[in-house]
Short mmCIF file of C-alpha atoms and ligand atoms in Angstrom, two decimals:
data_model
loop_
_atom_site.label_atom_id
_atom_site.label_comp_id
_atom_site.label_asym_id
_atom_site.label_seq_id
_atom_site.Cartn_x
_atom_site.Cartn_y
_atom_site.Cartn_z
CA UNK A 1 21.62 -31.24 2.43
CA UNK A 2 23.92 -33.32 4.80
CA UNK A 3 22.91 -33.84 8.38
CA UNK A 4 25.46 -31.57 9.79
CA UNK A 5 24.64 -28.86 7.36
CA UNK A 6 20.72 -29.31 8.38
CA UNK A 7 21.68 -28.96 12.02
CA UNK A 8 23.80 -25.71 11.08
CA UNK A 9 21.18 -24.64 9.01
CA UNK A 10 19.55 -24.85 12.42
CA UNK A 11 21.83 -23.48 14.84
CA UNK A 12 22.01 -20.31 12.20
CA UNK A 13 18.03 -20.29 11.80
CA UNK A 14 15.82 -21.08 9.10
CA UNK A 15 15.99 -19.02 5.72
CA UNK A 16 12.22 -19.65 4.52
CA UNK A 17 10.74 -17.58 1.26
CA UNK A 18 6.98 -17.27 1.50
CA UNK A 19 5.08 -16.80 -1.59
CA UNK A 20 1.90 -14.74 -0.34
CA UNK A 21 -1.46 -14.53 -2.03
CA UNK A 22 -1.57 -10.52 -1.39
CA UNK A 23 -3.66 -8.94 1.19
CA UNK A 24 -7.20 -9.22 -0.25
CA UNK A 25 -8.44 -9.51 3.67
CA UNK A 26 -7.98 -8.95 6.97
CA UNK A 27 -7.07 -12.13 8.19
CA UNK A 28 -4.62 -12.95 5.25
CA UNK A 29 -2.78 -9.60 6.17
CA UNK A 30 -3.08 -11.47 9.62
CA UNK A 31 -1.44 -14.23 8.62
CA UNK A 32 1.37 -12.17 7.19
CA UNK A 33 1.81 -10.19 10.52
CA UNK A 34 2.05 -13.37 12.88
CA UNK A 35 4.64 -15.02 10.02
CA UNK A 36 6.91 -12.62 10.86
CA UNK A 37 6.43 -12.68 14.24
CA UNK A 38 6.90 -16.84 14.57
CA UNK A 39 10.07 -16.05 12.70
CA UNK A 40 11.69 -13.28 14.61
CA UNK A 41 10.44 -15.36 17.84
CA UNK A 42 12.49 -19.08 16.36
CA UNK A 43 15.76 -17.00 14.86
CA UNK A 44 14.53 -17.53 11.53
CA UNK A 45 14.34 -15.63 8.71
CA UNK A 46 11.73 -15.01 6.18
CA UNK A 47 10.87 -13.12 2.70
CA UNK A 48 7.94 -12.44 1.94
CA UNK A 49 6.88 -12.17 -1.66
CA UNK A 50 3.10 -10.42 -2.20
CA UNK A 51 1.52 -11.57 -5.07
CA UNK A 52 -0.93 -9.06 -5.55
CA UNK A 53 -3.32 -12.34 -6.23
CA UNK A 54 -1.53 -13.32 -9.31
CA UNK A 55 -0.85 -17.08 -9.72
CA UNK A 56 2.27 -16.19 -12.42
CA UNK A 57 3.53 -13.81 -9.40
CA UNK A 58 3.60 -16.59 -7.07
CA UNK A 59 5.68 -18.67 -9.76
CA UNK A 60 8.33 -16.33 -10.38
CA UNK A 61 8.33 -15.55 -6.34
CA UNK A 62 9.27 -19.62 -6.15
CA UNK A 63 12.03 -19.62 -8.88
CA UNK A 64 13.72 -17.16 -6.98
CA UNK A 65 13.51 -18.40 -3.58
CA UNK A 66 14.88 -21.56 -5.86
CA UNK A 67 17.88 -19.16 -6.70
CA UNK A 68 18.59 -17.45 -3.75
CA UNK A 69 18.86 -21.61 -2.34
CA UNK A 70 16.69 -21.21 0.86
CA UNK A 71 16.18 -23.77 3.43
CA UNK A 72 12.06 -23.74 2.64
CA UNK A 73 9.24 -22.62 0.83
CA UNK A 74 5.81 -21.49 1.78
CA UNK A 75 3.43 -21.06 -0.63
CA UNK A 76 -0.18 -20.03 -0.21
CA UNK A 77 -1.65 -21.04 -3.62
CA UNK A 78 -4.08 -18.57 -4.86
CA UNK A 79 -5.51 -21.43 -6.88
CA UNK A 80 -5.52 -24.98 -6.99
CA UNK A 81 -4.04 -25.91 -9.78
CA UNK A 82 -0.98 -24.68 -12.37
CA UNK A 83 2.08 -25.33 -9.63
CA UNK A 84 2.97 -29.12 -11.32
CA UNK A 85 6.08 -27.42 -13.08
CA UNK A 86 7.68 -24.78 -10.50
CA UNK A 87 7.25 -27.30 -8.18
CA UNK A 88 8.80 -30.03 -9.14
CA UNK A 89 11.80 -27.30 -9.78
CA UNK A 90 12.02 -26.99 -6.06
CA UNK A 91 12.01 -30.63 -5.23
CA UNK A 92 14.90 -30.72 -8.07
CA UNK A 93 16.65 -28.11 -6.40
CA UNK A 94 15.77 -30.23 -2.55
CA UNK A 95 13.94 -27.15 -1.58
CA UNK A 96 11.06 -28.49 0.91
CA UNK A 97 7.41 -26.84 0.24
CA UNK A 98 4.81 -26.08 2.86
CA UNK A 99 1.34 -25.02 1.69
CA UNK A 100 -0.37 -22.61 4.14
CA UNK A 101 -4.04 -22.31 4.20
CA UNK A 102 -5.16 -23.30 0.92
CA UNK A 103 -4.64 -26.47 -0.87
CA UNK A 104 -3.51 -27.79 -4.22
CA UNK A 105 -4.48 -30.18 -7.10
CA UNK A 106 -4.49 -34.06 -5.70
CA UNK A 107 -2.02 -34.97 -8.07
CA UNK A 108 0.63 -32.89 -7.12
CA UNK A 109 0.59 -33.75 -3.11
CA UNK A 110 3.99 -35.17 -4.00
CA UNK A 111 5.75 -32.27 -4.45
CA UNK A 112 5.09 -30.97 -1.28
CA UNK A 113 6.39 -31.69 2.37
CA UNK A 114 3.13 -31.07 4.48
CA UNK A 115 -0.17 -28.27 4.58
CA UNK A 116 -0.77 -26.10 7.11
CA UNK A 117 -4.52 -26.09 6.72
CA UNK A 118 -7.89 -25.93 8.20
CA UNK A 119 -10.57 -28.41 7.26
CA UNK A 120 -12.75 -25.72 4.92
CA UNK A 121 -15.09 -28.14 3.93
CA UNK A 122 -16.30 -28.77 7.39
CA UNK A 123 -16.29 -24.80 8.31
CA UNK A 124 -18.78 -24.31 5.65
CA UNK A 125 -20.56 -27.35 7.05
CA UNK A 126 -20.66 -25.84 10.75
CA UNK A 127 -21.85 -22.53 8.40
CA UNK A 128 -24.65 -24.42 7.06
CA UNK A 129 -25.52 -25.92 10.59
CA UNK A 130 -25.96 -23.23 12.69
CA UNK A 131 -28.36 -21.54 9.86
CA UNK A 132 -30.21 -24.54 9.73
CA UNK A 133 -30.77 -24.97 13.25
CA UNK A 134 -31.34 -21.05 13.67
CA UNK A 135 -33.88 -20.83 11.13
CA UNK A 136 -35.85 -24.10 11.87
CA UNK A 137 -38.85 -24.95 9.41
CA UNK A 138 -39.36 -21.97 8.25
CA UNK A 139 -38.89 -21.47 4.36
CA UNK A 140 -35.35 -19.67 3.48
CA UNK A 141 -34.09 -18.17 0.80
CA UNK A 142 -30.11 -18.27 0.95
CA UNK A 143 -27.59 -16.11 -0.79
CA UNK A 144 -24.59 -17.19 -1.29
CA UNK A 145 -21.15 -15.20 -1.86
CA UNK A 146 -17.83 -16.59 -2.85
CA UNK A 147 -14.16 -16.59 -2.67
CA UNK A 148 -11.89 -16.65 -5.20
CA UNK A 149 -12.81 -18.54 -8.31
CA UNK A 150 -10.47 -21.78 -8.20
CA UNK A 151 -9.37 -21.58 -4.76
CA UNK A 152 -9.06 -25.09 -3.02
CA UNK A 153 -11.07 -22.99 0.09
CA UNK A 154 -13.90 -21.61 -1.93
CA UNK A 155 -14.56 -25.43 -3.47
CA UNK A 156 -14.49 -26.77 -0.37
CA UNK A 157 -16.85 -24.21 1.79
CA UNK A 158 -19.37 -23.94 -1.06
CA UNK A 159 -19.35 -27.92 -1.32
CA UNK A 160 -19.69 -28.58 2.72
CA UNK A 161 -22.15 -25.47 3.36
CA UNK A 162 -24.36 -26.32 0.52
CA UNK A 163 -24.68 -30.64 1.23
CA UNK A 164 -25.80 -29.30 4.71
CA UNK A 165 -28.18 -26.98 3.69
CA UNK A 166 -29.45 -29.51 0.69
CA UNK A 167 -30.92 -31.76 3.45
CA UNK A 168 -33.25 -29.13 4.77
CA UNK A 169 -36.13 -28.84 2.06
CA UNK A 170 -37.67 -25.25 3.46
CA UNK A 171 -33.70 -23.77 2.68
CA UNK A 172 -33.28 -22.59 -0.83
CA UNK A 173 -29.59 -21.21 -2.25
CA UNK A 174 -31.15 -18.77 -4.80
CA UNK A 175 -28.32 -17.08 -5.58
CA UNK A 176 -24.22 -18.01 -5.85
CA UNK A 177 -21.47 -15.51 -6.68
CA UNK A 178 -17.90 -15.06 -6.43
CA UNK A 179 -17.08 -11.81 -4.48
CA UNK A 180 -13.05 -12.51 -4.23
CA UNK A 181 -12.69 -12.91 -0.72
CA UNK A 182 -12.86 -9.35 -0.75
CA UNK A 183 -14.98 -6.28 1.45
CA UNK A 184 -15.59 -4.14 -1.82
CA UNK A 185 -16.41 -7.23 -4.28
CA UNK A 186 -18.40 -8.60 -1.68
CA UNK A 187 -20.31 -5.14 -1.20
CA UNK A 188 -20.88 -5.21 -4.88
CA UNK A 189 -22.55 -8.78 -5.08
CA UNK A 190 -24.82 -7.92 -1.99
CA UNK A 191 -25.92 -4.93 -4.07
CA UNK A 192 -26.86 -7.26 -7.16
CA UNK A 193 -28.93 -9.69 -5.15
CA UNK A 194 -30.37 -7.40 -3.29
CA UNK A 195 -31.40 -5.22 -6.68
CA UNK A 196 -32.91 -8.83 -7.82
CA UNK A 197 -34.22 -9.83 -4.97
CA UNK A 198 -37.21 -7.65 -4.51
CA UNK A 199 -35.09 -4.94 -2.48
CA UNK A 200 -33.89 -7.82 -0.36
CA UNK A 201 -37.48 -9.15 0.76
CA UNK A 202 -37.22 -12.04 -0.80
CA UNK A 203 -33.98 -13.20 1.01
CA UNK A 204 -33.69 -14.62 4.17
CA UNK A 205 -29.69 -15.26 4.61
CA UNK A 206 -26.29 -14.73 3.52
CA UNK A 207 -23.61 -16.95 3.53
CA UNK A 208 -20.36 -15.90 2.86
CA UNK A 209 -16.90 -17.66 1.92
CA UNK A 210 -14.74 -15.08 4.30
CA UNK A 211 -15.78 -12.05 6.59
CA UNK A 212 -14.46 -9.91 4.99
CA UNK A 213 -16.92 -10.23 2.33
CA UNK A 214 -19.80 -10.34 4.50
CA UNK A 215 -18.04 -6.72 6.08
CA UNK A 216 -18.98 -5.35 2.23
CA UNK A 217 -22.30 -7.66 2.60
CA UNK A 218 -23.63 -5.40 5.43
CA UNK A 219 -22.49 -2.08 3.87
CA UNK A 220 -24.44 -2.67 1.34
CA UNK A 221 -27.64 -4.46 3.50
CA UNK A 222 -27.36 -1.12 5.43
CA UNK A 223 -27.43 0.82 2.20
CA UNK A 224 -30.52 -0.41 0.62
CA UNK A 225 -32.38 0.10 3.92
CA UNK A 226 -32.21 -3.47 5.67
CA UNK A 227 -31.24 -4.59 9.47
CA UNK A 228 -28.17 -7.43 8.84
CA UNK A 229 -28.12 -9.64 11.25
CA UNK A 230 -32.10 -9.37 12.20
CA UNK A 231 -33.89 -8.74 8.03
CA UNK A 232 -31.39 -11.20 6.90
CA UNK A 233 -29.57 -13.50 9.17
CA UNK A 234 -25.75 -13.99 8.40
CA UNK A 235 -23.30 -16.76 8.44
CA UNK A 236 -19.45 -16.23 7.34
CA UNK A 237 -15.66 -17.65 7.73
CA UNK A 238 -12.42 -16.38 9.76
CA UNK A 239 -13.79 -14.57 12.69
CA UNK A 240 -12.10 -11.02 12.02
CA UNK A 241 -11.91 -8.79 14.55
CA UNK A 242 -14.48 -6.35 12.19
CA UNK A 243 -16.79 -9.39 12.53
CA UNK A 244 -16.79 -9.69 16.24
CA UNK A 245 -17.37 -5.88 16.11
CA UNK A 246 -20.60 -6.71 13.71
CA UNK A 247 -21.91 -9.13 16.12
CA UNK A 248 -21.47 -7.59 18.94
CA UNK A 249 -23.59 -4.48 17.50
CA UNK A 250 -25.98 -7.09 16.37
CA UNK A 251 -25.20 -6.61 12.34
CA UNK A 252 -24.09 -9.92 11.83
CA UNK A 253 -25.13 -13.20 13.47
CA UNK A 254 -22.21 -16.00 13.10
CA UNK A 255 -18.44 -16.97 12.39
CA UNK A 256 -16.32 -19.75 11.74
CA UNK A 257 -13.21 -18.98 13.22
CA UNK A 258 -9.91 -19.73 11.58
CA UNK A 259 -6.59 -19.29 13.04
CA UNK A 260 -3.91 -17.30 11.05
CA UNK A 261 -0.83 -18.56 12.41
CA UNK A 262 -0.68 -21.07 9.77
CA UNK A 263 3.36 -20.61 9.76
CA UNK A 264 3.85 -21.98 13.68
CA UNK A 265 3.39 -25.33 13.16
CA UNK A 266 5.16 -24.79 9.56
CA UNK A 267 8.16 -23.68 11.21
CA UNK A 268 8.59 -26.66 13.35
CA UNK A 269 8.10 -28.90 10.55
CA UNK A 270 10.71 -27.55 8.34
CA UNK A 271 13.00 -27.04 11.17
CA UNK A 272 12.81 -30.23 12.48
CA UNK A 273 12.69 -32.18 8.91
CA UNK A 274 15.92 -30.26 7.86
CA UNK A 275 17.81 -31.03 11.17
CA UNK A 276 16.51 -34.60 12.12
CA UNK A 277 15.22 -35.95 9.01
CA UNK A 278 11.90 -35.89 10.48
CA UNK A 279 9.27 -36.64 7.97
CA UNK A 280 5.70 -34.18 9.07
CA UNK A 281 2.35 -35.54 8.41
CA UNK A 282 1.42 -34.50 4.94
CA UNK A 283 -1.92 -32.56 6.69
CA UNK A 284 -1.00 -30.84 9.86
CA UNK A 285 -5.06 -28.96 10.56
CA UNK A 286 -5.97 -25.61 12.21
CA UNK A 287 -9.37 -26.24 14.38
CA UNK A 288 -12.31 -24.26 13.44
CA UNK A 289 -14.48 -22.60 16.62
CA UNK A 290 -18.54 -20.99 15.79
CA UNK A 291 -18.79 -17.88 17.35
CA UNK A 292 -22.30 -16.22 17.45
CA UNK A 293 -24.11 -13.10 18.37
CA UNK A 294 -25.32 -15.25 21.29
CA UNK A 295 -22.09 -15.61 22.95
CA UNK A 296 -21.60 -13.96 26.21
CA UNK A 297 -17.32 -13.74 25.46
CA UNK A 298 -17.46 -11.84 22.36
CA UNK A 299 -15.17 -9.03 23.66
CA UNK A 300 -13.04 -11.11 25.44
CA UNK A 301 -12.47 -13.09 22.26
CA UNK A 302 -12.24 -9.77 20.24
CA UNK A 303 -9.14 -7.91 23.11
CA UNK A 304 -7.05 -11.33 22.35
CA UNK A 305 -6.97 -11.18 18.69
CA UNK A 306 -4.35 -8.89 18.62
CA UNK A 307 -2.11 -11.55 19.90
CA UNK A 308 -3.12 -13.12 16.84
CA UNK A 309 -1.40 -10.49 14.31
CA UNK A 310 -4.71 -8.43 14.13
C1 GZL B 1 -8.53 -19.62 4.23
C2 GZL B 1 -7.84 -18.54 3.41
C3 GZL B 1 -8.83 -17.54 2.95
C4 GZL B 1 -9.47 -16.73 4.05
C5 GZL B 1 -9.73 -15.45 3.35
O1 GZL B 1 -7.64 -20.53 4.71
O2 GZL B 1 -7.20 -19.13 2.29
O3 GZL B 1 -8.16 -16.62 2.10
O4 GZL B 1 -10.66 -17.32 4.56
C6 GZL B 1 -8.45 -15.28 2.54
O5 GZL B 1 -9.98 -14.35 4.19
O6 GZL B 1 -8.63 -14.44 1.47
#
């Protein structure tokens, strides 16, 4: 696109397809919320495509965006890898593509402007942190559940919680199972450890790829008889307002929090890329704050998370 049709493009306001992963948790439907809201707030205008969670979804989502010739793409890959061909298609058709909280395969960084992303291998490392300092030298048997099988963010919290907790020799990760990112898969693989585990006895914490999960976690801790957050200490990612609700009634013990307004910064950089040229960083990264049952601004933190499409 010329110059002056990039600087129309931005006088009229972006046109920007998003292909969406679904709404498997709170803070993705989050995310979706405070999209729309960065758009209506720039001028802009976006289409959002769910994808129920299905990677072929998300394909044909892209090839009409492609079509329909928008100024942008966002794409939340479900999964890491498979997006080689429809992507290139877009960079055929000079359609910039911003990934939004999840990554994709190495190889392919190419075909894609910049990532709106947090760091998730360093949130599972805070994760694996704050249970190692909480539970000292006392021996620990950790559970593990989580997120979505092939998911850059599932990889990458499994791979920075566990290296932490590896270095500790009384912490133990007995058990390790996808629950989805989601409350009612996450409920079920609590259940399963928990039947295995001696009616629970036998474990000491839970670690889980997204709140959400740990939400179906403590359902089913409750369930079976056990105090969360005091039987079996807990440890999870996104900071939901659910979760602050959890700590605050002492059911669940930490949080990595994780911003949804992934599209903000996204915005900028397609806006000013398509009117100035302006090449973004090819990693723009979302900070990551612990919150804990310890905190004395829990409900403070909790009231401003509607400003944050909750
Ligand atoms: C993380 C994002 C994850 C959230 C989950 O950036 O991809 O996906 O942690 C969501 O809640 O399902």
């Amino acid at each position: 696109m010329s110059l002056l049709g990039a600087a129309a493009a931005r006088a009229e306001g972006l046109v920007v397809g998003f292909s969406q992963i679904g709404s498997e948790s709170g803070w993705r439907a989050a995310e979706t919320t405070v999209t729309k809201q960065d758009a209506k707030k720039n001028g802009d205008t976006v289409k959002i495509a769910d994808a129920q969670q299905k990677q072929e979804n998300q394909i044909k989502a892209i090839r009409s965006f492609i079509a329909q010739g928008v100024d942008g793409i966002f794409l939340a890959p479900v999964v890491a890898t498979g997006w080689h061909q429809v992507l290139s298609e877009a960079r055929d058709a000079k359609i910039p593509v911003i990934l939004l909280d999840r990554d994709i395969d190495p190889a392919d960084k190419p075909l894609y402007l910049t990532a709106v992303t947090s760091d998730s291998v360093h949130e599972g490392a805070v994760a694996g942190d704050w249970l190692v300092k909480t539970v000292g030298a006392k021996p620990c048997n950790v559970v593990e559940i989580e997120g979505t099988v092939g998911a850059s963010v599932a990889a990458n919290r499994k791979e920075g919680f566990d290296d932490e907790v590896k270095k500790q020799p009384n912490i133990k990760i007995i058990r390790s199972e996808t629950g989805d990112f989601t409350r009612s898969q996450g409920k079920q693989v609590m259940e399963s450890f928990i039947k295995a585990e001696n009616g629970g006895k036998n474990i000491c914490a839970v670690y889980a790829h997204n709140d959400d999960m740990m939400i179906g976690a403590i359902q089913a801790m409750k369930e079976a008889g056990l105090k969360p957050g005091s039987d079996i200490l807990t440890v999870s990612v996104d900071s939901v307002p659910d979760m602050f609700r959890a700590m605050i009634a002492h059911d669940a013990n930490a949080t990595v929090e994780l911003t949804p307004d992934m599209a903000g910064p996204a915005f900028v950089a397609l806006g000013a890329y398509k009117s100035k040229g302006t090449v973004p960083p090819k990693w723009i990264e979302t900070k990551s704050v612990l919150h804990t049952s310890a905190d004395g601004d829990l409900q403070q933190v909790l009231d401003q998370k509607k400003d944050l499409g909750y």
